[in-house]
């Protein structure tokens, strides 16, 4: 009977015009993103021999002038020789297409410039890439320091990586690296919203088939579990479809990548030797899949519970959808160091891509925002929702079909 009920619900689910519209919208957005936005991606620290050569030549000219006028105060004589050597090493490596050597030389240059920029200062002799200063970003220096530390750590790992290292690997353009960047960019929140859209009318639509469903010998709890599994499978299937489109858009152009490629994890000083450590890309993706599966189930159950309590699909959609983005009500740079409760707030852990790479630690300035705490809070929230749902559905005379 459960299999028959699931089959009927599955057929009804995909015949629902709202779900068809959502699926088509997701398909179009995926195609636009994968075939238009992804190829247009520009890293903050791109491989750019033209700019590298022009910067080197300008510094060489300044150095020659400083040497010709030794009594004129200048920083060129002390700092530019090493920068010029690093630039020459970068250009030589690019000419040979030796991207390990390029990563080593570029890392030395990035670290040297980063060490000479005072994050708390007003005057600058050197600048981070201009993308950090876009839109009058008030945290440009801090973001630039974060970015330079992140990329220098990854470049060091790339230089020692035993597998093939290409330009696409350096710029994180391969399929697996693009997926990781997309996850860190907020993919999880979009997937949760998709699950809410799929689930919001799954209970209320049963009213249209009241006479049929009332005769099915299933408890409300069992029926609700099957509905949850249906939406979970539909959502995960949509994620798989997005991944296939991403592979088709990137694998032939940039390469699929390797599961062992290094990705970075931020740690908040003090008490750490470095800001960043590295971990295999496969570990990041596996952790994300596990947490995403848990979060999707949580939001499906929440949406169904709201549908039962309010008997209205639109209220369920608004409340569950609003919960996904409720972090925006309090999130701000450094708030975790001022308001400790924000590091325990459940919405802080919804964007799990940023939890896994440590960006939430940087944003909140709180080293306690970890994978372990995310599992604890999300698991506890799911347990609470399950208990409430169990109590509601086991009340005497309760029925999903009113």
C-alpha positions as a Python dict, from the first residue, in 0.01 Angstrom:
ca = {
    (1, 'X'): (0, 0, 0),
    (2, 'X'): (283, 241, 79),
    (3, 'X'): (440, 179, -260),
    (4, 'X'): (108, 238, -434),
    (5, 'X'): (47, 557, -234),
    (6, 'X'): (396, 684, -316),
    (7, 'X'): (349, 608, -687),
    (8, 'X'): (19, 797, -697),
    (9, 'X'): (168, 1092, -507),
    (10, 'X'): (472, 1097, -736),
    (11, 'X'): (253, 1108, -1047),
    (12, 'X'): (34, 1383, -897),
    (13, 'X'): (343, 1577, -791),
    (14, 'X'): (480, 1605, -1144),
    (15, 'X'): (138, 1672, -1295),
    (16, 'X'): (104, 1973, -1067),
    (17, 'X'): (141, 2284, -1285),
    (18, 'X'): (312, 2476, -1008),
    (19, 'X'): (579, 2208, -975),
    (20, 'X'): (620, 2193, -1352),
    (21, 'X'): (669, 2570, -1362),
    (22, 'X'): (925, 2554, -1080),
    (23, 'X'): (1116, 2272, -1254),
    (24, 'X'): (1123, 2465, -1584),
    (25, 'X'): (1242, 2779, -1405),
    (26, 'X'): (1520, 2583, -1234),
    (27, 'X'): (1622, 2434, -1570),
    (28, 'X'): (1640, 2776, -1738),
    (29, 'X'): (1831, 2930, -1447),
    (30, 'X'): (2074, 2637, -1447),
    (31, 'X'): (2137, 2671, -1821),
    (32, 'X'): (2193, 3047, -1795),
    (33, 'X'): (2425, 3007, -1497),
    (34, 'X'): (2629, 2718, -1634),
    (35, 'X'): (2664, 2835, -1994),
    (36, 'X'): (2676, 3213, -1940),
    (37, 'X'): (2779, 3307, -1587),
    (38, 'X'): (3038, 3033, -1529),
    (39, 'X'): (3246, 3107, -1843),
    (40, 'X'): (3238, 3476, -1749),
    (41, 'X'): (3381, 3414, -1403),
    (42, 'X'): (3687, 3623, -1323),
    (43, 'X'): (3895, 3528, -1017),
    (44, 'X'): (4022, 3804, -792),
    (45, 'X'): (4379, 3698, -869),
    (46, 'X'): (4367, 3590, -1236),
    (47, 'X'): (4650, 3458, -1449),
    (48, 'X'): (4723, 3777, -1644),
    (49, 'X'): (5067, 3794, -1808),
    (50, 'X'): (4987, 4128, -1975),
    (51, 'X'): (4918, 4304, -1645),
    (52, 'X'): (5209, 4125, -1475),
    (53, 'X'): (5447, 4239, -1749),
    (54, 'X'): (5320, 4598, -1743),
    (55, 'X'): (5348, 4618, -1363),
    (56, 'X'): (5699, 4473, -1374),
    (57, 'X'): (5811, 4724, -1640),
    (58, 'X'): (5669, 5016, -1441),
    (59, 'X'): (5847, 4902, -1127),
    (60, 'X'): (6168, 4849, -1321),
    (61, 'X'): (6148, 5206, -1450),
    (62, 'X'): (6090, 5337, -1096),
    (63, 'X'): (6382, 5128, -971),
    (64, 'X'): (6612, 5260, -1244),
    (65, 'X'): (6513, 5616, -1156),
    (66, 'X'): (6575, 5553, -784),
    (67, 'X'): (6919, 5413, -856),
    (68, 'X'): (7001, 5711, -1076),
    (69, 'X'): (6896, 5950, -797),
    (70, 'X'): (7026, 5784, -479),
    (71, 'X'): (6960, 6090, -261),
    (72, 'X'): (6590, 6099, -344),
    (73, 'X'): (6383, 5909, -84),
    (74, 'X'): (6220, 5608, -248),
    (75, 'X'): (6090, 5266, -148),
    (76, 'X'): (6175, 5129, -492),
    (77, 'X'): (6538, 5042, -412),
    (78, 'X'): (6444, 4832, -111),
    (79, 'X'): (6128, 4655, -228),
    (80, 'X'): (6108, 4650, -606),
    (81, 'X'): (6402, 4417, -683),
    (82, 'X'): (6230, 4120, -517),
    (83, 'X'): (5896, 4205, -675),
    (84, 'X'): (6057, 4223, -1018),
    (85, 'X'): (6224, 3885, -964),
    (86, 'X'): (5889, 3735, -864),
    (87, 'X'): (5722, 3882, -1172),
    (88, 'X'): (5999, 3747, -1397),
    (89, 'X'): (5954, 3404, -1239),
    (90, 'X'): (5577, 3421, -1300),
    (91, 'X'): (5623, 3516, -1666),
    (92, 'X'): (5890, 3250, -1722),
    (93, 'X'): (5665, 2982, -1570),
    (94, 'X'): (5370, 3090, -1785),
    (95, 'X'): (5587, 3081, -2096),
    (96, 'X'): (5678, 2720, -2015),
    (97, 'X'): (5322, 2644, -1900),
    (98, 'X'): (5467, 2524, -1574),
    (99, 'X'): (5181, 2611, -1344),
    (100, 'X'): (5342, 2463, -1035),
    (101, 'X'): (5629, 2707, -1073),
    (102, 'X'): (5377, 2983, -1145),
    (103, 'X'): (5189, 2906, -825),
    (104, 'X'): (5511, 2926, -625),
    (105, 'X'): (5617, 3259, -777),
    (106, 'X'): (5270, 3414, -764),
    (107, 'X'): (5236, 3311, -400),
    (108, 'X'): (5561, 3487, -308),
    (109, 'X'): (5439, 3802, -481),
    (110, 'X'): (5095, 3794, -316),
    (111, 'X'): (5240, 3738, 31),
    (112, 'X'): (5493, 4016, -15),
    (113, 'X'): (5229, 4269, -121),
    (114, 'X'): (4988, 4157, 152),
    (115, 'X'): (5256, 4206, 420),
    (116, 'X'): (5307, 4563, 304),
    (117, 'X'): (4941, 4664, 324),
    (118, 'X'): (4828, 4791, 663),
    (119, 'X'): (4473, 4664, 705),
    (120, 'X'): (4406, 4926, 975),
    (121, 'X'): (4587, 5208, 797),
    (122, 'X'): (4461, 5489, 576),
    (123, 'X'): (4757, 5533, 344),
    (124, 'X'): (4849, 5260, 100),
    (125, 'X'): (5154, 5209, -116),
    (126, 'X'): (5020, 4884, -257),
    (127, 'X'): (4670, 4768, -341),
    (128, 'X'): (4478, 4445, -353),
    (129, 'X'): (4295, 4360, -680),
    (130, 'X'): (4038, 4628, -757),
    (131, 'X'): (3747, 4385, -721),
    (132, 'X'): (3786, 4417, -343),
    (133, 'X'): (3727, 4791, -363),
    (134, 'X'): (3414, 4769, -580),
    (135, 'X'): (3097, 4950, -467),
    (136, 'X'): (3297, 5146, -207),
    (137, 'X'): (3340, 4834, 4),
    (138, 'X'): (3418, 4959, 358),
    (139, 'X'): (3593, 4629, 437),
    (140, 'X'): (3809, 4624, 124),
    (141, 'X'): (4138, 4594, 311),
    (142, 'X'): (4014, 4318, 541),
    (143, 'X'): (3854, 4130, 251),
    (144, 'X'): (4169, 4172, 46),
    (145, 'X'): (4383, 4040, 331),
    (146, 'X'): (4144, 3744, 370),
    (147, 'X'): (4161, 3676, -5),
    (148, 'X'): (4538, 3702, -29),
    (149, 'X'): (4585, 3464, 266),
    (150, 'X'): (4338, 3220, 114),
    (151, 'X'): (4493, 3215, -231),
    (152, 'X'): (4851, 3202, -104),
    (153, 'X'): (4761, 2892, 100),
    (154, 'X'): (4592, 2730, -198),
    (155, 'X'): (4880, 2818, -432),
    (156, 'X'): (5124, 2654, -193),
    (157, 'X'): (4910, 2339, -192),
    (158, 'X'): (4877, 2350, -573),
    (159, 'X'): (5254, 2372, -611),
    (160, 'X'): (5291, 2047, -415),
    (161, 'X'): (4984, 1871, -550),
    (162, 'X'): (5082, 1532, -701),
    (163, 'X'): (4818, 1542, -975),
    (164, 'X'): (4810, 1758, -1289),
    (165, 'X'): (4808, 2134, -1229),
    (166, 'X'): (4666, 2343, -1514),
    (167, 'X'): (4563, 2704, -1558),
    (168, 'X'): (4202, 2599, -1493),
    (169, 'X'): (4308, 2440, -1164),
    (170, 'X'): (4493, 2755, -1059),
    (171, 'X'): (4190, 2973, -1137),
    (172, 'X'): (3940, 2720, -995),
    (173, 'X'): (3756, 2672, -1323),
    (174, 'X'): (3734, 2292, -1338),
    (175, 'X'): (3395, 2128, -1288),
    (176, 'X'): (3453, 2020, -929),
    (177, 'X'): (3607, 2354, -832),
    (178, 'X'): (3321, 2543, -999),
    (179, 'X'): (3076, 2331, -801),
    (180, 'X'): (3264, 2413, -483),
    (181, 'X'): (3259, 2785, -565),
    (182, 'X'): (2886, 2768, -642),
    (183, 'X'): (2816, 2595, -311),
    (184, 'X'): (3018, 2857, -124),
    (185, 'X'): (2829, 3126, -315),
    (186, 'X'): (2488, 3036, -175),
    (187, 'X'): (2368, 2732, -369),
    (188, 'X'): (2238, 2571, -50),
    (189, 'X'): (1987, 2852, 15),
    (190, 'X'): (1852, 2824, -340),
    (191, 'X'): (1805, 2448, -297),
    (192, 'X'): (1622, 2497, 33),
    (193, 'X'): (1388, 2748, -130),
    (194, 'X'): (1324, 2496, -407),
    (195, 'X'): (1232, 2230, -149),
    (196, 'X'): (989, 2471, 19),
    (197, 'X'): (821, 2548, -315),
    (198, 'X'): (787, 2177, -385),
    (199, 'X'): (643, 2100, -41),
    (200, 'X'): (416, 2393, 43),
    (201, 'X'): (96, 2260, -121),
    (202, 'X'): (156, 1886, -85),
    (203, 'X'): (-85, 1857, 208),
    (204, 'X'): (-346, 2113, 104),
    (205, 'X'): (-381, 1961, -245),
    (206, 'X'): (-517, 1643, -87),
    (207, 'X'): (-847, 1824, -38),
    (208, 'X'): (-911, 1787, -411),
    (209, 'X'): (-901, 1408, -374),
    (210, 'X'): (-1066, 1381, -34),
    (211, 'X'): (-1292, 1087, -111),
    (212, 'X'): (-1010, 875, -252),
    (213, 'X'): (-743, 953, 8),
    (214, 'X'): (-971, 903, 307),
    (215, 'X'): (-1012, 538, 213),
    (216, 'X'): (-637, 464, 195),
    (217, 'X'): (-536, 255, 501),
    (218, 'X'): (-234, 468, 598),
    (219, 'X'): (-185, 662, 919),
    (220, 'X'): (-128, 1038, 881),
    (221, 'X'): (226, 988, 1012),
    (222, 'X'): (306, 727, 747),
    (223, 'X'): (149, 936, 472),
    (224, 'X'): (346, 1242, 580),
    (225, 'X'): (671, 1046, 581),
    (226, 'X'): (605, 931, 224),
    (227, 'X'): (529, 1286, 118),
    (228, 'X'): (855, 1402, 277),
    (229, 'X'): (1053, 1132, 99),
    (230, 'X'): (887, 1229, -230),
    (231, 'X'): (987, 1596, -205),
    (232, 'X'): (1334, 1503, -78),
    (233, 'X'): (1392, 1278, -380),
    (234, 'X'): (1254, 1541, -618),
    (235, 'X'): (1482, 1808, -472),
    (236, 'X'): (1791, 1589, -471),
    (237, 'X'): (1709, 1482, -827),
    (238, 'X'): (1694, 1847, -930),
    (239, 'X'): (2035, 1904, -771),
    (240, 'X'): (2170, 1607, -965),
    (241, 'X'): (2026, 1754, -1285),
    (242, 'X'): (2199, 2085, -1213),
    (243, 'X'): (2526, 1898, -1160),
    (244, 'X'): (2490, 1723, -1497),
    (245, 'X'): (2435, 2058, -1672),
    (246, 'X'): (2740, 2200, -1492),
    (247, 'X'): (2951, 1906, -1606),
    (248, 'X'): (2843, 1953, -1968),
    (249, 'X'): (2920, 2326, -1949),
    (250, 'X'): (3265, 2300, -1790),
    (251, 'X'): (3423, 1954, -1821),
    (252, 'X'): (3502, 1974, -2192),
    (253, 'X'): (3629, 2330, -2167),
    (254, 'X'): (3821, 2337, -1840),
    (255, 'X'): (3842, 1973, -1734),
    (256, 'X'): (3649, 1782, -1471),
    (257, 'X'): (3913, 1832, -1203),
    (258, 'X'): (4034, 1589, -940),
    (259, 'X'): (3869, 1484, -615),
    (260, 'X'): (4199, 1536, -433),
    (261, 'X'): (4247, 1899, -536),
    (262, 'X'): (4312, 2123, -233),
    (263, 'X'): (4047, 2360, -105),
    (264, 'X'): (4093, 2599, 184),
    (265, 'X'): (3946, 2618, 533),
    (266, 'X'): (3966, 2944, 732),
    (267, 'X'): (4067, 2957, 1098),
    (268, 'X'): (4036, 3269, 1308),
    (269, 'X'): (4357, 3384, 1480),
    (270, 'X'): (4490, 3411, 1747),
    (271, 'X'): (4580, 3064, 1861),
    (272, 'X'): (4644, 2943, 1506),
    (273, 'X'): (4971, 2926, 1320),
    (274, 'X'): (4802, 3021, 993),
    (275, 'X'): (4473, 3169, 880),
    (276, 'X'): (4405, 2884, 641),
    (277, 'X'): (4460, 2513, 612),
    (278, 'X'): (4375, 2292, 314),
    (279, 'X'): (4163, 1981, 275),
    (280, 'X'): (4081, 1756, -22),
    (281, 'X'): (3797, 1883, -237),
    (282, 'X'): (3618, 1548, -206),
    (283, 'X'): (3592, 1595, 173),
    (284, 'X'): (3432, 1937, 130),
    (285, 'X'): (3179, 1801, -121),
    (286, 'X'): (3096, 1495, 90),
    (287, 'X'): (3039, 1709, 398),
    (288, 'X'): (2818, 1940, 198),
    (289, 'X'): (2609, 1656, 53),
    (290, 'X'): (2552, 1515, 401),
    (291, 'X'): (2454, 1847, 556),
    (292, 'X'): (2247, 1950, 253),
    (293, 'X'): (2050, 1626, 271),
    (294, 'X'): (1981, 1692, 640),
    (295, 'X'): (1881, 2054, 580),
    (296, 'X'): (1651, 1969, 288),
    (297, 'X'): (1470, 1712, 501),
    (298, 'X'): (1443, 1967, 784),
    (299, 'X'): (1281, 2232, 565),
    (300, 'X'): (1046, 1987, 399),
    (301, 'X'): (923, 1871, 740),
    (302, 'X'): (894, 2232, 857),
    (303, 'X'): (691, 2329, 550),
    (304, 'X'): (459, 2029, 583),
    (305, 'X'): (412, 2096, 954),
    (306, 'X'): (321, 2459, 884),
    (307, 'X'): (77, 2343, 617),
    (308, 'X'): (-92, 2118, 872),
    (309, 'X'): (-104, 2379, 1146),
    (310, 'X'): (-228, 2670, 935),
    (311, 'X'): (-410, 2467, 665),
    (312, 'X'): (-285, 2719, 411),
    (313, 'X'): (-13, 2663, 153),
    (314, 'X'): (74, 3032, 117),
    (315, 'X'): (136, 3086, 487),
    (316, 'X'): (360, 2777, 486),
    (317, 'X'): (549, 2913, 186),
    (318, 'X'): (601, 3258, 339),
    (319, 'X'): (703, 3135, 684),
    (320, 'X'): (935, 2855, 568),
    (321, 'X'): (1082, 3063, 284),
    (322, 'X'): (1136, 3360, 514),
    (323, 'X'): (1315, 3140, 765),
    (324, 'X'): (1574, 3048, 502),
    (325, 'X'): (1685, 3410, 464),
    (326, 'X'): (1625, 3527, 821),
    (327, 'X'): (2001, 3550, 883),
    (328, 'X'): (1992, 3884, 699),
    (329, 'X'): (1803, 4033, 993),
    (330, 'X'): (2112, 4027, 1214),
    (331, 'X'): (2417, 3928, 1009),
    (332, 'X'): (2692, 4190, 999),
    (333, 'X'): (3069, 4191, 982),
    (334, 'X'): (3217, 4102, 1320),
    (335, 'X'): (2881, 4061, 1495),
    (336, 'X'): (2975, 3724, 1645),
    (337, 'X'): (3244, 3889, 1857),
    (338, 'X'): (2989, 4137, 1996),
    (339, 'X'): (2670, 3931, 2020),
    (340, 'X'): (2750, 3573, 2113),
    (341, 'X'): (2391, 3457, 2060),
    (342, 'X'): (2433, 3497, 1683),
    (343, 'X'): (2680, 3208, 1681),
    (344, 'X'): (2404, 2987, 1829),
    (345, 'X'): (2126, 3117, 1605),
    (346, 'X'): (2004, 2845, 1369),
    (347, 'X'): (1987, 3066, 1054),
    (348, 'X'): (2361, 3128, 1087),
    (349, 'X'): (2414, 2767, 978),
    (350, 'X'): (2176, 2744, 683),
    (351, 'X'): (2437, 2847, 424),
    (352, 'X'): (2650, 2542, 493),
    (353, 'X'): (2887, 2607, 205),
    (354, 'X'): (3024, 2904, 399),
    (355, 'X'): (3036, 2699, 717),
    (356, 'X'): (3251, 2432, 555),
    (357, 'X'): (3507, 2673, 407),
    (358, 'X'): (3515, 2885, 723),
    (359, 'X'): (3387, 3207, 566),
    (360, 'X'): (3121, 3242, 837),
    (361, 'X'): (3403, 3249, 1093),
    (362, 'X'): (3557, 3541, 905),
    (363, 'X'): (3225, 3723, 862),
    (364, 'X'): (3116, 3683, 1224),
    (365, 'X'): (3470, 3694, 1368),
    (366, 'X'): (3391, 3386, 1573),
    (367, 'X'): (3597, 3067, 1556),
    (368, 'X'): (3316, 2865, 1719),
    (369, 'X'): (3108, 2851, 1399),
    (370, 'X'): (3213, 2500, 1304),
    (371, 'X'): (3085, 2189, 1130),
    (372, 'X'): (3029, 2021, 1468),
    (373, 'X'): (2808, 2302, 1595),
    (374, 'X'): (2618, 2303, 1266),
    (375, 'X'): (2540, 1933, 1300),
    (376, 'X'): (2438, 1984, 1664),
    (377, 'X'): (2200, 2272, 1594),
    (378, 'X'): (2051, 2141, 1271),
    (379, 'X'): (2008, 1793, 1415),
    (380, 'X'): (1844, 1935, 1727),
    (381, 'X'): (1607, 2149, 1518),
    (382, 'X'): (1509, 1851, 1305),
    (383, 'X'): (1448, 1640, 1615),
    (384, 'X'): (1225, 1911, 1757),
    (385, 'X'): (1022, 1935, 1437),
    (386, 'X'): (987, 1557, 1422),
    (387, 'X'): (858, 1543, 1781),
    (388, 'X'): (602, 1818, 1718),
    (389, 'X'): (489, 1654, 1395),
    (390, 'X'): (457, 1316, 1564),
    (391, 'X'): (243, 1465, 1844),
    (392, 'X'): (19, 1654, 1602),
    (393, 'X'): (-37, 1362, 1366),
    (394, 'X'): (-110, 1118, 1649),
    (395, 'X'): (-387, 1323, 1803),
    (396, 'X'): (-724, 1152, 1814),
    (397, 'X'): (-941, 1220, 1508),
    (398, 'X'): (-652, 1394, 1329),
    (399, 'X'): (-660, 1361, 951),
    (400, 'X'): (-445, 1508, 674),
    (401, 'X'): (-759, 1545, 463),
    (402, 'X'): (-1006, 1792, 616),
}
